[in-house]
mmCIF file of C-alpha atoms in Angstrom:
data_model
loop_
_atom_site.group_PDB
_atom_site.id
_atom_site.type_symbol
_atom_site.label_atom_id
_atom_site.label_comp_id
_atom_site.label_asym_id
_atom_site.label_seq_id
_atom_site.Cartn_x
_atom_site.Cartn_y
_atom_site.Cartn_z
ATOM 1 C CA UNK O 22 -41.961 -21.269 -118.321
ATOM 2 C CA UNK O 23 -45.552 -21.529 -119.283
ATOM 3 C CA UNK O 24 -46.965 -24.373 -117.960
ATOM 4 C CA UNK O 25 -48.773 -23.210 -114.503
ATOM 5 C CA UNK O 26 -50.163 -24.962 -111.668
ATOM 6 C CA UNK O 27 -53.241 -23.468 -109.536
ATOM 7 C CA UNK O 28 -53.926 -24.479 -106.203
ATOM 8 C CA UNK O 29 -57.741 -23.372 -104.869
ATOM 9 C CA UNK O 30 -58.684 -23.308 -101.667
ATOM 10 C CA UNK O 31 -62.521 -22.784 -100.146
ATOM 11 C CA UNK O 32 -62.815 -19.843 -97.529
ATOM 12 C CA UNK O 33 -64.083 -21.305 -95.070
ATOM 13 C CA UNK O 34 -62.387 -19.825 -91.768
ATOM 14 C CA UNK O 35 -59.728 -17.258 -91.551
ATOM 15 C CA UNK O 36 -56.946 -19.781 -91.241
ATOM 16 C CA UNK O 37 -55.508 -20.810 -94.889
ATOM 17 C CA UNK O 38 -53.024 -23.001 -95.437
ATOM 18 C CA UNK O 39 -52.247 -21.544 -99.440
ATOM 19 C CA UNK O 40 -52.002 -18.060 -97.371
ATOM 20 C CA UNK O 41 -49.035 -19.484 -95.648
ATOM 21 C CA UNK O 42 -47.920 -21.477 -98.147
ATOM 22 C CA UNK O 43 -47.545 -18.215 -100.313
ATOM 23 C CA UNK O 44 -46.028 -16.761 -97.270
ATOM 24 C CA UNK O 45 -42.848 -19.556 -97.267
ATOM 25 C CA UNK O 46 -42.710 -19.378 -101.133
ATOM 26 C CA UNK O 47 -42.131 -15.779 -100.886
ATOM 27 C CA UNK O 48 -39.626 -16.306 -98.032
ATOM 28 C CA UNK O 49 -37.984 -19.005 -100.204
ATOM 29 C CA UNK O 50 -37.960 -17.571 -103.771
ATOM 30 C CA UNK O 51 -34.598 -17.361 -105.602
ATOM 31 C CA UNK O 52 -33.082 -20.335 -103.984
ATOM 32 C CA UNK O 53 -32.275 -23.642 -105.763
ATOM 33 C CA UNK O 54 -35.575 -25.432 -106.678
ATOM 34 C CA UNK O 55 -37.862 -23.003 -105.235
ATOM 35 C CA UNK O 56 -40.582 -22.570 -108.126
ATOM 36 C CA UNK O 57 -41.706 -19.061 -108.624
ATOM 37 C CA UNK O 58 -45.252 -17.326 -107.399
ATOM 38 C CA UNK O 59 -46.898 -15.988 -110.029
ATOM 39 C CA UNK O 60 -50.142 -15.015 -107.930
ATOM 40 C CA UNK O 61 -51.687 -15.379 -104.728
ATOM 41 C CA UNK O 62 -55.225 -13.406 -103.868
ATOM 42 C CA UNK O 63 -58.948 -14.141 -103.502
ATOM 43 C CA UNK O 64 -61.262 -15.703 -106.210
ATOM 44 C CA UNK O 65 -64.904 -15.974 -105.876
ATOM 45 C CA UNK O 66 -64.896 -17.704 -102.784
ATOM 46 C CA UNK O 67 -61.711 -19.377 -103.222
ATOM 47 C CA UNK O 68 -58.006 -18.529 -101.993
ATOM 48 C CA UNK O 69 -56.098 -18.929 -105.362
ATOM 49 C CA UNK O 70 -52.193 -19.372 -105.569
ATOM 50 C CA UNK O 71 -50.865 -19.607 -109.358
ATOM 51 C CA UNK O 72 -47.362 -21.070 -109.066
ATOM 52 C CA UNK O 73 -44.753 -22.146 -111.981
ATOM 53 C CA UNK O 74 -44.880 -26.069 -112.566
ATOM 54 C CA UNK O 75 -41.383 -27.643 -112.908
ATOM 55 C CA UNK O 76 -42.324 -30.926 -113.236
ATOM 56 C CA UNK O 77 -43.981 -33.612 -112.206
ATOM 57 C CA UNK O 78 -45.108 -33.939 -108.465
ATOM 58 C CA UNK O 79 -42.723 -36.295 -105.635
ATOM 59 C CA UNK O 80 -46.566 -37.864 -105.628
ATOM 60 C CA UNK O 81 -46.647 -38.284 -109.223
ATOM 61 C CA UNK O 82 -43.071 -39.742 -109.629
ATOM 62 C CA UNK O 83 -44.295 -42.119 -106.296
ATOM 63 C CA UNK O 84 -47.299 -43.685 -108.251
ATOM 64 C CA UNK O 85 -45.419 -44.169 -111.409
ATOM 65 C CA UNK O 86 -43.413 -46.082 -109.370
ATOM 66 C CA UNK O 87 -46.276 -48.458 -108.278
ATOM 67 C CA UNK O 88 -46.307 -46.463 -104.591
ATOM 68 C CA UNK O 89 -42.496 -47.586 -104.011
ATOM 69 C CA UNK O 90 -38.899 -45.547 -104.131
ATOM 70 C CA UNK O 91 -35.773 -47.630 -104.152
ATOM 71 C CA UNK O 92 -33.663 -46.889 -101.614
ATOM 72 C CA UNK O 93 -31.295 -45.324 -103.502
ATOM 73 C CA UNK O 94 -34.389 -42.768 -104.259
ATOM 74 C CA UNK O 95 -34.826 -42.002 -100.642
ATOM 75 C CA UNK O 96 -31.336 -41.399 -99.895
ATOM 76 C CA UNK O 97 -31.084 -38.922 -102.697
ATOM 77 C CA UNK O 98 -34.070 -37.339 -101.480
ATOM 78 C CA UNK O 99 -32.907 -37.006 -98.241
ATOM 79 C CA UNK O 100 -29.403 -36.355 -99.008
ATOM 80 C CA UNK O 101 -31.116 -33.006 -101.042
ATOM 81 C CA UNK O 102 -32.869 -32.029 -98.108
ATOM 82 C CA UNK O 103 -30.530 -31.814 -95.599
ATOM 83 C CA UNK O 104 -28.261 -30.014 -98.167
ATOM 84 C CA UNK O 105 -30.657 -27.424 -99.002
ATOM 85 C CA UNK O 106 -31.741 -26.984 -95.320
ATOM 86 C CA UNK O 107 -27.699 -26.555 -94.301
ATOM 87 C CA UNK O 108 -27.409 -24.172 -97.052
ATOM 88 C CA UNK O 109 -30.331 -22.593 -98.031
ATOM 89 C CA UNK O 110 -32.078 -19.663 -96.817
ATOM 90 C CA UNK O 111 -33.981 -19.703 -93.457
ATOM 91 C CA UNK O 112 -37.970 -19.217 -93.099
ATOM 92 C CA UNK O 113 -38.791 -16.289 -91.207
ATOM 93 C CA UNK O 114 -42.885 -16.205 -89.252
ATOM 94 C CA UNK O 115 -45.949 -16.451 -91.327
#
């Protein structure tokens, strides 16, 4: 897959949230759906996490939707989620 998406965070404390997020994604990688880290370090003055993109966004699909899921959508969405959380791979401390 080419087609990356890079998330960029200021530093401006010593909490960061792409820091844990990387920290999950490692945790996570290899199971279904879980998109693959390509890079996470510092940048300038940014934390910088380069991730695969699969696809359009939940967010994106939401707006193209004119802000509103049937509820057919949700229940597949939730439906996924509770099957991936029963099967899938727990997340150990970041």
């Amino acid at each position: 897959n080419d087609d990356l998406a890079i998330k960029l965070e200021p530093l401006v404390n010593n909490s960061s949230s792409l820091e844990h997020e990387y920290c999950i994604l490692k945790q996570l990688e290899g199971g279904a759906g879980i998109l693959h880290v390509e890079w996470f370090g510092r940048e300038a003055t940014f934390d910088t996490l380069v991730l695969d993109l699969l696809g359009p966004s939940l967010h994106d699909l939401f707006l193209a939707q004119n802000r509103k899921f049937t509820l057919h959508t949700i229940l597949n969405i939730g439906d996924q989620l509770v099957s991936w959380f029963m099967v899938g791979p727990g997340i150990g401390r970041c």
